[in-house]
Amino acid sequence: MFVDSHCHLDKLKSTEEHGIAKVLADARAAQIEHMLCIGVALDDFAQMQKIVGKHGDVSFSCGVHPLYVAKHGFSESELASLCARSDVVAVGETGLDYFYDKEHIATQRESFARHIEIANEVNKPLIIHTRDARADTIDMLREGHAEKCRGVMHCFTESLDMAEKALDLGFYISISGIVTFASAEELRDVVKHVPLERLLIETDSPWLAPVPHRGKENQPAFVTHVAECVAKLKGVSIEEVAEVTRDNFYSLFNIKRN
Ligand SMILES: [Zn+2]
Ligand SMILES: [Zn+2]
């Protein structure tokens, strides 16, 4: 049984066309036992929960994505109160993305700092989106004492050096379908070096479908291909990757297994 530590169930075309029941049924048929559905903006948080509904095998996070913050903005008190809810297990996704948006760096940083504060206040882990902002991301996590709440570097595509700095802060590294892409040699090297006990796996669906599904819409059921690739790189069985990443997930997000 697998866990998809990062997906956007409300953003799938499949959800729109066939309803959430089909996505969840396909995931369960592929032995996905838990999914973490990630919030990207406060103004669509309620809608996300409504579309996805209440299920024992789906948890939610709440936060404002670095690429959404300039457009959507947010109220700090609203973020804090949503993150304190018992059905929210993590704060994010938040972080810094200088690859897609260099214009709003100050806004991204301000938002990221608030998310770190709130994660420590509510004592829930952070879900970090980081791209081309290695030094700033690590510096801000250190300044904000994110080693207290800890968290995960989601859809990791940065260097081994950055991964090691994140591990030092008690963070986990989450691997997406990118690891199966031919061009992802550096990421495969990161996977070889990071202990399995500190790895998570994710789809980031609807984006980034792994080989052999590239070009299709990604969905939680496809996380098995990420596990398979990680297993090969680690020289262990896919069952071991499934079991250890699942235990890592439940422990970081403080979720009781059904
Ligand atoms: Zn992201
Ligand atoms: Zn995401």
Coordinates of C-alpha atoms and ligand atoms in Angstrom, one line a residue:
M1 CA 0.0 0.0 0.0
F2 CA 1.3 3.5 -1.0
V3 CA 0.8 7.0 0.1
D4 CA 0.6 10.0 -2.3
S5 CA 2.0 12.8 -0.1
H6 CA 1.1 15.7 -2.5
C7 CA -1.7 15.9 -4.9
H8 CA -4.3 18.5 -6.1
L9 CA -7.4 16.4 -6.3
D10 CA -9.6 19.4 -6.9
K11 CA -7.6 20.4 -10.0
L12 CA -7.9 17.2 -12.0
K13 CA -9.9 17.4 -15.2
S14 CA -10.9 13.8 -14.4
T15 CA -12.5 15.1 -11.2
E16 CA -14.3 17.8 -13.2
E17 CA -15.6 15.3 -15.8
H18 CA -16.3 12.2 -13.7
G19 CA -16.4 13.4 -10.1
I20 CA -14.0 12.7 -7.3
A21 CA -15.4 9.1 -6.8
K22 CA -13.6 7.8 -10.0
V23 CA -10.2 9.4 -9.0
L24 CA -10.4 7.9 -5.5
A25 CA -11.6 4.5 -6.8
D26 CA -8.7 4.4 -9.3
A27 CA -6.3 5.3 -6.5
R28 CA -7.7 2.7 -4.2
A29 CA -7.5 0.0 -6.9
A30 CA -3.8 0.9 -7.4
Q31 CA -3.3 0.3 -3.6
I32 CA -3.0 4.0 -2.6
E33 CA -4.1 4.1 1.0
H34 CA -3.8 7.8 1.7
M35 CA -3.6 11.0 -0.2
L36 CA -2.7 14.5 1.0
C37 CA -4.7 17.1 -1.0
I38 CA -2.8 20.4 -1.0
G39 CA -4.2 23.9 -0.7
V40 CA -2.8 26.7 -2.9
A41 CA -5.0 29.7 -2.1
L42 CA -7.3 30.6 0.8
D43 CA -10.1 31.8 -1.4
D44 CA -10.5 28.4 -3.0
F45 CA -9.8 26.3 0.2
A46 CA -13.5 25.8 1.0
Q47 CA -14.2 24.9 -2.6
M48 CA -11.4 22.4 -2.6
Q49 CA -12.8 20.7 0.5
K50 CA -16.2 20.7 -1.0
I51 CA -15.1 19.2 -4.3
V52 CA -13.0 16.5 -2.6
G53 CA -15.4 15.8 0.3
K54 CA -14.7 13.9 3.5
H55 CA -12.9 10.6 3.2
G56 CA -10.9 8.6 5.7
D57 CA -8.0 8.3 3.2
V58 CA -7.7 12.0 2.2
S59 CA -6.2 14.7 4.3
F60 CA -5.8 18.4 3.6
S61 CA -3.2 21.1 3.9
C62 CA -3.8 24.8 3.8
G63 CA -1.6 27.6 2.5
V64 CA -0.9 30.1 -0.3
H65 CA 1.4 28.9 -3.1
P66 CA 4.3 31.2 -3.9
L67 CA 3.1 31.6 -7.5
Y68 CA -0.5 32.5 -6.3
V69 CA 0.3 34.9 -3.5
A70 CA 0.8 38.1 -5.6
K71 CA -2.5 37.6 -7.3
H72 CA -4.6 36.1 -4.5
G73 CA -3.0 37.6 -1.4
F74 CA -4.3 36.5 2.0
S75 CA -5.2 37.5 5.5
E76 CA -2.8 36.2 8.1
S77 CA -5.5 35.7 10.7
E78 CA -7.5 33.7 8.2
L79 CA -4.5 31.5 7.3
A80 CA -3.8 31.0 11.0
S81 CA -7.3 29.9 11.8
L82 CA -7.7 27.6 8.8
C83 CA -4.3 26.0 9.6
A84 CA -5.5 25.4 13.2
R85 CA -8.4 23.3 12.1
S86 CA -8.4 19.6 13.0
D87 CA -8.9 18.5 9.4
V88 CA -5.8 20.4 8.2
V89 CA -2.6 18.4 8.8
A90 CA 0.0 20.7 7.3
V91 CA 0.8 24.3 6.4
G92 CA 1.4 25.0 2.7
E93 CA 2.2 24.8 0.0
T94 CA 4.4 27.8 0.6
G95 CA 8.0 28.7 -0.3
L96 CA 9.9 30.5 -3.0
D97 CA 9.8 30.1 -6.7
Y98 CA 12.2 32.4 -8.5
F99 CA 12.1 30.3 -11.7
Y100 CA 8.6 31.2 -12.7
D101 CA 8.3 34.5 -10.9
K102 CA 11.1 36.9 -10.2
E103 CA 8.9 39.9 -10.1
H104 CA 7.3 39.3 -6.7
I105 CA 10.2 38.1 -4.7
A106 CA 9.4 40.4 -1.7
T107 CA 5.8 39.3 -1.7
Q108 CA 6.8 35.6 -1.8
R109 CA 9.3 36.1 1.0
E110 CA 6.8 37.9 3.2
S111 CA 4.2 35.2 2.7
F112 CA 6.7 32.4 3.3
A113 CA 7.8 34.0 6.6
R114 CA 4.2 34.2 7.8
H115 CA 3.6 30.5 6.9
I116 CA 6.7 29.5 8.9
E117 CA 5.5 31.4 11.9
I118 CA 2.0 29.9 11.7
A119 CA 3.4 26.4 11.2
N120 CA 5.3 26.8 14.5
E121 CA 2.3 28.3 16.2
V122 CA -0.1 25.4 15.2
N123 CA 2.7 22.9 15.4
K124 CA 2.1 21.4 12.0
P125 CA 4.7 20.6 9.3
L126 CA 5.4 22.9 6.4
I127 CA 5.0 21.8 2.7
I128 CA 7.7 23.7 0.8
H129 CA 7.7 24.5 -2.8
T130 CA 11.2 25.7 -3.8
R131 CA 12.6 26.4 -7.2
D132 CA 15.8 28.3 -8.1
A133 CA 15.8 29.9 -4.6
R134 CA 18.0 27.5 -2.7
A135 CA 19.9 29.9 -0.4
D136 CA 16.9 32.1 0.4
T137 CA 14.7 29.1 1.1
I138 CA 17.2 27.5 3.5
D139 CA 18.1 30.9 5.1
M140 CA 14.4 31.7 5.8
L141 CA 13.7 28.2 7.2
R142 CA 16.7 28.7 9.6
E143 CA 15.7 32.2 10.5
G144 CA 12.1 31.1 11.2
H145 CA 13.2 28.1 13.3
A146 CA 11.4 25.7 11.0
E147 CA 13.4 22.9 12.7
K148 CA 10.6 23.1 15.3
C149 CA 7.7 22.3 13.1
R150 CA 9.7 20.5 10.3
G151 CA 8.2 19.7 7.0
V152 CA 8.9 18.5 3.5
M153 CA 10.6 19.8 0.4
H154 CA 8.0 18.8 -2.1
C155 CA 8.6 17.8 -5.7
F156 CA 12.3 18.2 -5.1
T157 CA 14.4 19.2 -8.1
E158 CA 17.3 21.0 -6.5
S159 CA 20.8 20.0 -5.5
L160 CA 22.1 17.3 -3.1
D161 CA 23.7 20.1 -1.1
M162 CA 20.3 21.7 -0.6
A163 CA 18.7 18.4 0.2
E164 CA 21.4 17.9 2.9
K165 CA 20.7 21.3 4.4
A166 CA 17.0 20.5 4.5
L167 CA 17.7 17.1 6.2
D168 CA 19.7 19.0 8.8
L169 CA 16.6 21.0 9.6
G170 CA 14.7 17.7 10.2
F171 CA 12.9 18.0 6.8
Y172 CA 11.9 15.2 4.5
I173 CA 12.5 15.2 0.7
S174 CA 9.6 14.3 -1.5
I175 CA 10.2 12.7 -4.9
S176 CA 7.7 13.2 -7.8
G177 CA 7.4 11.6 -11.2
I178 CA 10.2 13.9 -12.4
V179 CA 12.6 11.2 -11.1
T180 CA 11.4 9.0 -14.0
F181 CA 12.3 11.6 -16.7
A182 CA 15.3 11.0 -18.8
S183 CA 16.8 14.4 -18.0
A184 CA 16.6 14.0 -14.2
E185 CA 20.1 12.5 -13.6
E186 CA 20.9 15.0 -10.7
L187 CA 17.6 14.1 -9.0
R188 CA 18.3 10.4 -9.2
D189 CA 21.6 11.1 -7.6
V190 CA 19.8 12.9 -4.7
V191 CA 17.6 9.9 -4.3
K192 CA 20.6 7.6 -4.0
H193 CA 22.1 9.7 -1.3
V194 CA 19.1 10.6 0.9
P195 CA 18.2 7.9 3.4
L196 CA 14.9 6.1 2.6
E197 CA 13.8 7.0 6.1
R198 CA 13.7 10.7 5.0
L199 CA 12.0 10.3 1.7
L200 CA 8.4 10.7 0.7
I201 CA 6.8 10.0 -2.7
E202 CA 4.1 12.1 -4.4
T203 CA 2.4 12.7 -7.8
D204 CA 1.8 16.5 -7.6
S205 CA -1.2 15.5 -9.8
P206 CA -2.7 16.7 -12.1
W207 CA 0.8 17.7 -13.2
L208 CA 4.0 15.8 -13.9
A209 CA 2.8 12.4 -14.9
P210 CA 5.6 9.8 -14.5
V211 CA 6.9 7.6 -17.3
P212 CA 5.1 5.6 -18.8
H213 CA 2.1 8.0 -18.5
R214 CA 3.8 11.2 -19.7
G215 CA 1.5 13.4 -21.6
K216 CA -1.6 12.1 -19.7
E217 CA -3.2 13.8 -16.8
N218 CA -1.4 12.7 -13.6
Q219 CA -3.4 11.1 -10.8
P220 CA -2.6 9.6 -7.4
A221 CA -2.8 6.0 -8.8
F222 CA 0.4 6.8 -10.7
V223 CA 2.5 7.2 -7.5
T224 CA 3.4 3.5 -7.8
H225 CA 5.7 4.4 -10.8
V226 CA 7.6 6.9 -8.6
A227 CA 8.0 4.2 -5.9
E228 CA 9.2 1.7 -8.6
C229 CA 11.9 4.2 -9.8
V230 CA 13.0 5.0 -6.2
A231 CA 13.2 1.2 -5.4
K232 CA 15.5 0.7 -8.4
L233 CA 17.8 3.6 -7.4
K234 CA 17.9 2.3 -3.8
G235 CA 18.4 -1.3 -4.8
V236 CA 15.4 -2.4 -2.6
S237 CA 12.0 -3.8 -3.3
I238 CA 9.0 -1.6 -4.2
E239 CA 7.3 -3.0 -1.1
E240 CA 10.0 -1.6 1.1
V241 CA 9.8 1.8 -0.5
A242 CA 6.0 1.8 -0.1
E243 CA 6.2 0.8 3.5
V244 CA 9.0 3.1 4.6
T245 CA 7.6 6.2 2.8
R246 CA 4.2 5.4 4.2
D247 CA 5.6 5.3 7.7
N248 CA 7.5 8.5 7.1
F249 CA 4.3 10.2 5.9
Y250 CA 2.2 9.2 8.9
S251 CA 4.9 10.2 11.3
L252 CA 5.6 13.6 9.8
F253 CA 1.9 14.6 9.4
N254 CA 0.9 13.0 12.6
I255 CA -1.9 11.0 10.9
K256 CA -3.3 7.9 12.5
R257 CA -3.4 5.0 10.1
N258 CA -6.9 3.7 9.3
Ligands
ZN1 ZN 4.6 22.9 -5.7
ZN2 ZN 1.6 21.2 -5.5

